[in-house]
CSV table of C-alpha atoms in Angstrom, one decimal:
chain,number,residue,atom,x,y,z
A,1,UNK,CA,-21.1,-37.9,37.4
A,2,UNK,CA,-19.4,-36.1,34.6
A,3,UNK,CA,-17.9,-39.1,32.9
A,4,UNK,CA,-19.6,-40.9,30.0
A,5,UNK,CA,-20.9,-44.0,31.8
A,6,UNK,CA,-22.0,-45.6,28.6
A,7,UNK,CA,-18.4,-46.4,27.6
A,8,UNK,CA,-18.7,-50.1,28.4
A,9,UNK,CA,-18.7,-53.2,26.2
A,10,UNK,CA,-22.2,-54.5,26.2
A,11,UNK,CA,-21.3,-58.1,25.5
A,12,UNK,CA,-18.5,-58.4,28.1
A,13,UNK,CA,-18.5,-59.5,31.7
A,14,UNK,CA,-15.6,-59.6,34.2
A,15,UNK,CA,-15.7,-62.6,36.6
A,16,UNK,CA,-13.2,-61.4,39.3
A,17,UNK,CA,-12.8,-64.4,41.6
A,18,UNK,CA,-13.8,-67.1,39.1
A,19,UNK,CA,-13.4,-69.9,41.7
A,20,UNK,CA,-14.9,-73.1,40.3
A,21,UNK,CA,-16.3,-71.5,37.1
A,22,UNK,CA,-20.0,-71.7,37.9
A,23,UNK,CA,-20.5,-68.0,37.3
A,24,UNK,CA,-18.3,-68.0,34.2
A,25,UNK,CA,-20.3,-70.9,32.8
A,26,UNK,CA,-23.6,-69.0,33.4
A,27,UNK,CA,-22.4,-65.9,31.7
A,28,UNK,CA,-21.1,-67.8,28.7
A,29,UNK,CA,-24.4,-69.6,28.3
A,30,UNK,CA,-26.1,-66.2,28.4
A,31,UNK,CA,-24.1,-65.3,25.3
A,32,UNK,CA,-21.5,-62.9,26.9
A,33,UNK,CA,-17.8,-62.8,26.5
A,34,UNK,CA,-16.0,-63.3,29.8
A,35,UNK,CA,-12.7,-62.2,31.3
A,36,UNK,CA,-12.2,-64.4,34.4
A,37,UNK,CA,-9.6,-63.6,37.0
A,38,UNK,CA,-8.5,-66.3,39.5
A,39,UNK,CA,-5.5,-66.5,41.8
A,40,UNK,CA,-5.6,-70.2,42.6
A,41,UNK,CA,-3.5,-72.1,39.9
A,42,UNK,CA,-5.4,-75.4,40.5
A,43,UNK,CA,-8.7,-73.7,39.8
A,44,UNK,CA,-7.3,-72.1,36.7
A,45,UNK,CA,-6.1,-75.4,35.4
A,46,UNK,CA,-9.5,-77.0,35.9
A,47,UNK,CA,-11.2,-74.1,34.2
A,48,UNK,CA,-8.9,-74.4,31.2
A,49,UNK,CA,-10.0,-78.0,30.7
A,50,UNK,CA,-13.6,-77.3,31.3
A,51,UNK,CA,-13.8,-74.2,29.0
A,52,UNK,CA,-11.3,-75.4,26.3
A,53,UNK,CA,-13.7,-74.6,23.5
A,54,UNK,CA,-14.7,-71.2,24.7
A,55,UNK,CA,-11.0,-70.3,25.2
A,56,UNK,CA,-10.1,-71.4,21.7
A,57,UNK,CA,-12.9,-69.4,20.2
A,58,UNK,CA,-11.9,-66.3,22.2
A,59,UNK,CA,-15.1,-66.1,24.2
A,60,UNK,CA,-13.3,-66.6,27.4
A,61,UNK,CA,-10.0,-65.3,28.7
A,62,UNK,CA,-8.7,-66.6,32.0
A,63,UNK,CA,-6.2,-64.3,33.9
A,64,UNK,CA,-4.3,-66.5,36.4
A,65,UNK,CA,-3.5,-63.7,38.8
A,66,UNK,CA,-4.4,-62.4,42.2
A,67,UNK,CA,-5.7,-58.8,42.5
A,68,UNK,CA,-3.4,-56.8,44.8
A,69,UNK,CA,-2.2,-53.3,45.5
A,70,UNK,CA,0.9,-53.9,43.3
A,71,UNK,CA,2.1,-56.5,40.8
A,72,UNK,CA,4.5,-59.2,41.8
A,73,UNK,CA,4.4,-62.4,44.0
A,74,UNK,CA,2.0,-62.4,46.9
A,75,UNK,CA,0.8,-65.0,49.4
A,76,UNK,CA,-2.5,-66.6,48.7
A,77,UNK,CA,-3.8,-68.5,51.8
A,78,UNK,CA,-5.6,-71.5,50.3
A,79,UNK,CA,-8.3,-72.7,52.6
A,80,UNK,CA,-8.1,-76.4,53.4
A,81,UNK,CA,-11.8,-76.8,54.1
A,82,UNK,CA,-13.3,-74.6,51.3
A,83,UNK,CA,-11.1,-73.2,48.6
A,84,UNK,CA,-13.7,-70.5,48.0
A,85,UNK,CA,-12.6,-69.0,51.3
A,86,UNK,CA,-9.0,-68.6,50.1
A,87,UNK,CA,-7.7,-65.0,50.4
A,88,UNK,CA,-4.8,-62.6,50.4
A,89,UNK,CA,-6.4,-60.7,53.4
A,90,UNK,CA,-5.0,-61.9,56.7
A,91,UNK,CA,-8.1,-60.8,58.6
A,92,UNK,CA,-10.2,-63.2,56.5
A,93,UNK,CA,-7.6,-65.9,57.1
A,94,UNK,CA,-7.7,-65.3,60.8
A,95,UNK,CA,-11.5,-65.4,60.8
A,96,UNK,CA,-11.4,-68.8,59.2
A,97,UNK,CA,-8.7,-70.1,61.6
A,98,UNK,CA,-11.0,-69.2,64.5
A,99,UNK,CA,-13.7,-71.6,63.3
A,100,UNK,CA,-11.2,-74.4,62.5
A,101,UNK,CA,-11.0,-73.7,58.7
A,102,UNK,CA,-7.2,-73.4,58.4
A,103,UNK,CA,-5.3,-72.3,55.3
A,104,UNK,CA,-2.0,-73.1,53.6
A,105,UNK,CA,0.3,-70.4,52.1
A,106,UNK,CA,0.9,-70.4,48.3
A,107,UNK,CA,3.0,-67.9,46.3
A,108,UNK,CA,1.1,-66.6,43.3
A,109,UNK,CA,1.6,-63.7,40.8
A,110,UNK,CA,-0.5,-60.6,41.3
A,111,UNK,CA,-1.7,-57.8,39.1
A,112,UNK,CA,-3.4,-54.4,39.8
A,113,UNK,CA,-7.0,-54.4,38.6
A,114,UNK,CA,-6.2,-51.2,36.6
A,115,UNK,CA,-4.1,-53.3,34.3
A,116,UNK,CA,-7.0,-55.7,33.7
A,117,UNK,CA,-9.1,-52.7,32.7
A,118,UNK,CA,-6.4,-51.3,30.5
A,119,UNK,CA,-6.0,-54.6,28.7
A,120,UNK,CA,-9.6,-55.6,28.2
A,121,UNK,CA,-11.7,-52.5,28.6
A,122,UNK,CA,-14.8,-51.7,30.7
A,123,UNK,CA,-17.3,-54.5,31.0
A,124,UNK,CA,-21.1,-54.4,31.0
A,125,UNK,CA,-21.1,-56.2,34.3
A,126,UNK,CA,-18.4,-56.5,36.9
A,127,UNK,CA,-18.7,-59.3,39.4
A,128,UNK,CA,-16.2,-59.1,42.3
A,129,UNK,CA,-15.7,-61.8,44.9
A,130,UNK,CA,-12.1,-61.8,46.1
A,131,UNK,CA,-12.5,-62.3,49.9
A,132,UNK,CA,-11.8,-59.0,51.5
A,133,UNK,CA,-10.1,-57.1,48.6
A,134,UNK,CA,-13.1,-56.2,46.5
A,135,UNK,CA,-12.4,-52.5,47.2
A,136,UNK,CA,-9.2,-52.7,45.1
A,137,UNK,CA,-11.4,-53.2,42.0
A,138,UNK,CA,-13.7,-50.3,42.9
A,139,UNK,CA,-10.7,-48.0,43.4
A,140,UNK,CA,-9.4,-48.9,39.9
A,141,UNK,CA,-12.7,-47.6,38.4
A,142,UNK,CA,-12.0,-44.1,39.6
A,143,UNK,CA,-11.0,-41.7,36.9
A,144,UNK,CA,-12.1,-43.9,34.0
A,145,UNK,CA,-14.2,-42.4,31.2
A,146,UNK,CA,-16.8,-45.1,31.7
A,147,UNK,CA,-18.2,-47.5,34.3
A,148,UNK,CA,-19.7,-51.0,34.2
A,149,UNK,CA,-23.5,-50.7,34.0
A,150,UNK,CA,-23.8,-53.2,36.8
A,151,UNK,CA,-21.4,-54.1,39.6
A,152,UNK,CA,-21.7,-56.7,42.4
A,153,UNK,CA,-19.5,-57.1,45.5
A,154,UNK,CA,-19.6,-59.5,48.4
A,155,UNK,CA,-20.4,-58.0,51.9
A,156,UNK,CA,-18.0,-58.7,54.8
A,157,UNK,CA,-20.5,-60.5,57.0
A,158,UNK,CA,-20.2,-59.6,60.6
A,159,UNK,CA,-16.4,-59.4,60.5
A,160,UNK,CA,-16.2,-55.8,59.5
A,161,UNK,CA,-19.3,-53.7,59.0
A,162,UNK,CA,-17.1,-50.7,58.3
A,163,UNK,CA,-15.6,-52.5,55.3
A,164,UNK,CA,-19.0,-53.2,53.8
A,165,UNK,CA,-20.0,-49.6,54.5
A,166,UNK,CA,-16.9,-48.5,52.7
A,167,UNK,CA,-17.9,-50.6,49.6
A,168,UNK,CA,-21.2,-48.8,49.5
A,169,UNK,CA,-19.6,-45.4,49.9
A,170,UNK,CA,-17.2,-46.2,47.1
A,171,UNK,CA,-20.0,-47.3,44.8
A,172,UNK,CA,-22.0,-44.2,45.6
A,173,UNK,CA,-18.9,-42.0,44.9
A,174,UNK,CA,-18.6,-43.8,41.5
A,175,UNK,CA,-22.1,-42.7,40.6
A,176,UNK,CA,-24.1,-45.8,41.4
A,177,UNK,CA,-27.6,-44.9,42.7
A,178,UNK,CA,-29.6,-48.1,42.7
A,179,UNK,CA,-28.8,-51.0,45.0
A,180,UNK,CA,-29.9,-54.5,46.0
A,181,UNK,CA,-28.9,-56.7,48.9
A,182,UNK,CA,-29.2,-60.2,47.6
A,183,UNK,CA,-29.1,-63.3,49.9
A,184,UNK,CA,-26.6,-65.8,48.4
A,185,UNK,CA,-28.3,-68.7,50.2
A,186,UNK,CA,-31.4,-68.3,48.1
A,187,UNK,CA,-29.9,-68.4,44.6
A,188,UNK,CA,-30.9,-72.1,44.1
A,189,UNK,CA,-34.6,-71.0,44.3
A,190,UNK,CA,-34.3,-68.5,41.5
A,191,UNK,CA,-36.1,-69.1,38.2
A,192,UNK,CA,-34.9,-66.9,35.4
A,193,UNK,CA,-37.5,-64.7,33.7
A,194,UNK,CA,-38.8,-65.4,30.2
A,195,UNK,CA,-38.3,-63.4,28.1
A,196,UNK,CA,-34.8,-62.7,29.3
A,197,UNK,CA,-33.9,-59.3,30.8
A,198,UNK,CA,-30.1,-59.9,30.4
A,199,UNK,CA,-28.6,-61.7,27.4
A,200,UNK,CA,-30.1,-64.8,26.0
A,201,UNK,CA,-32.8,-66.8,27.8
A,202,UNK,CA,-31.5,-70.1,29.1
A,203,UNK,CA,-32.9,-72.9,31.3
A,204,UNK,CA,-30.6,-72.6,34.3
A,205,UNK,CA,-30.8,-73.5,38.0
A,206,UNK,CA,-28.1,-72.1,40.3
A,207,UNK,CA,-26.3,-74.5,42.6
A,208,UNK,CA,-26.7,-74.1,46.3
A,209,UNK,CA,-23.8,-72.0,47.9
A,210,UNK,CA,-21.7,-72.2,44.7
A,211,UNK,CA,-22.6,-69.2,42.6
A,212,UNK,CA,-23.2,-65.5,42.5
A,213,UNK,CA,-26.6,-66.0,40.9
A,214,UNK,CA,-28.1,-63.7,38.3
A,215,UNK,CA,-27.0,-60.1,37.5
A,216,UNK,CA,-28.4,-56.8,36.3
A,217,UNK,CA,-32.2,-56.7,35.9
A,218,UNK,CA,-32.6,-60.4,36.6
A,219,UNK,CA,-31.5,-60.1,40.2
A,220,UNK,CA,-34.4,-60.6,42.7
A,221,UNK,CA,-36.0,-57.8,44.6
A,222,UNK,CA,-36.4,-54.1,43.9
A,223,UNK,CA,-33.7,-51.5,43.4
A,224,UNK,CA,-33.3,-49.2,46.5
A,225,UNK,CA,-31.3,-46.1,47.5
A,226,UNK,CA,-28.0,-46.7,49.4
A,227,UNK,CA,-29.5,-45.5,52.6
A,228,UNK,CA,-32.1,-48.3,52.6
A,229,UNK,CA,-29.4,-50.9,51.9
A,230,UNK,CA,-27.3,-49.7,54.9
A,231,UNK,CA,-30.4,-49.8,57.2
A,232,UNK,CA,-31.3,-53.3,56.0
A,233,UNK,CA,-27.8,-54.6,56.3
A,234,UNK,CA,-27.5,-53.3,59.9
A,235,UNK,CA,-30.7,-55.2,60.8
A,236,UNK,CA,-29.3,-58.4,59.3
A,237,UNK,CA,-26.1,-58.1,61.3
A,238,UNK,CA,-28.1,-57.7,64.5
A,239,UNK,CA,-29.9,-61.0,63.6
A,240,UNK,CA,-26.6,-62.7,62.9
A,241,UNK,CA,-25.1,-61.6,66.1
A,242,UNK,CA,-28.2,-62.7,68.1
A,243,UNK,CA,-28.1,-66.2,66.7
A,244,UNK,CA,-24.2,-66.3,66.6
A,245,UNK,CA,-24.3,-67.4,63.0
A,246,UNK,CA,-21.2,-65.4,62.4
A,247,UNK,CA,-18.7,-63.5,64.5
A,248,UNK,CA,-16.6,-64.4,67.5
A,249,UNK,CA,-19.3,-66.7,69.1
A,250,UNK,CA,-19.8,-68.7,65.9
A,251,UNK,CA,-19.6,-72.5,66.0
A,252,UNK,CA,-20.4,-74.9,63.1
A,253,UNK,CA,-23.0,-76.7,65.3
A,254,UNK,CA,-24.9,-73.4,66.0
A,255,UNK,CA,-24.9,-72.6,62.3
A,256,UNK,CA,-26.2,-76.0,61.3
A,257,UNK,CA,-29.0,-75.9,63.9
A,258,UNK,CA,-30.0,-72.4,62.8
A,259,UNK,CA,-30.3,-73.3,59.1
A,260,UNK,CA,-32.0,-76.6,59.8
A,261,UNK,CA,-34.6,-74.6,61.8
A,262,UNK,CA,-35.1,-72.1,59.0
A,263,UNK,CA,-35.6,-74.9,56.4
A,264,UNK,CA,-38.1,-76.6,58.7
A,265,UNK,CA,-40.1,-73.3,59.2
A,266,UNK,CA,-39.5,-72.2,55.6
A,267,UNK,CA,-38.1,-68.9,56.7
A,268,UNK,CA,-35.5,-66.9,54.9
A,269,UNK,CA,-32.1,-67.7,56.5
A,270,UNK,CA,-29.8,-64.9,57.4
A,271,UNK,CA,-26.5,-65.5,55.7
A,272,UNK,CA,-24.0,-64.0,53.3
A,273,UNK,CA,-25.0,-61.2,50.9
A,274,UNK,CA,-24.0,-59.6,47.7
A,275,UNK,CA,-24.5,-55.9,47.0
A,276,UNK,CA,-25.6,-55.2,43.4
A,277,UNK,CA,-25.4,-51.7,42.1
A,278,UNK,CA,-26.5,-49.8,38.9
A,279,UNK,CA,-26.3,-46.2,38.0
A,280,UNK,CA,-29.6,-46.2,36.0
């Protein structure tokens, strides 16, 4: 990669898909400045109350916008069962409808991710979790003089393996060479290292199913080449399909029974995963 990848702000994190603010709170406690992007106006209002002090001191900027192909009004489908599943992507909405998790349309303003980068610069770590549109953020990194040192994106589950493969391809094309596939269901077990490997050391326990967990060198597991991640992810999808945890044959009952069995046997559950990437 010919660009100078070191052109990032070492104290800045982008939380794209802030949701309930758990990740933003963690990054702030670690000592980082945060730009948090969130499409849901109700979640933005709650975050403004929760982080009033950090906003006043300039440590946190909340961007109340959806990330889309072009600026202007867009339809956000707010999930009635779990607002974390809200999305602009109709295939995600249709997936949720099939399992009885219906959504309601809401008009919200949108912005291109390139405008966020233009306004606030390149962060040290870029967390992306915007339910099926993560690729828009990666596309905006193309042509920049720098890259975030670390990036994380959410996989697509069994809904669209090609989409997840596309995310890995895009990250590789951007120059990222080290990858991890991190099980989101296990974040609550993580104990942060002391001394810290990222930012300040803090006593912190991640809530179950409600955060993206640690980042950078504090993520669990070893860094691997992209080929290893593709092979590992393919095996996980086969397990998911076998136990119908995701996909067309999914039912809430099957999912509950599966995870209850794994807790009983103390086995690692197969679930949703984040891809973490670094170019060093």
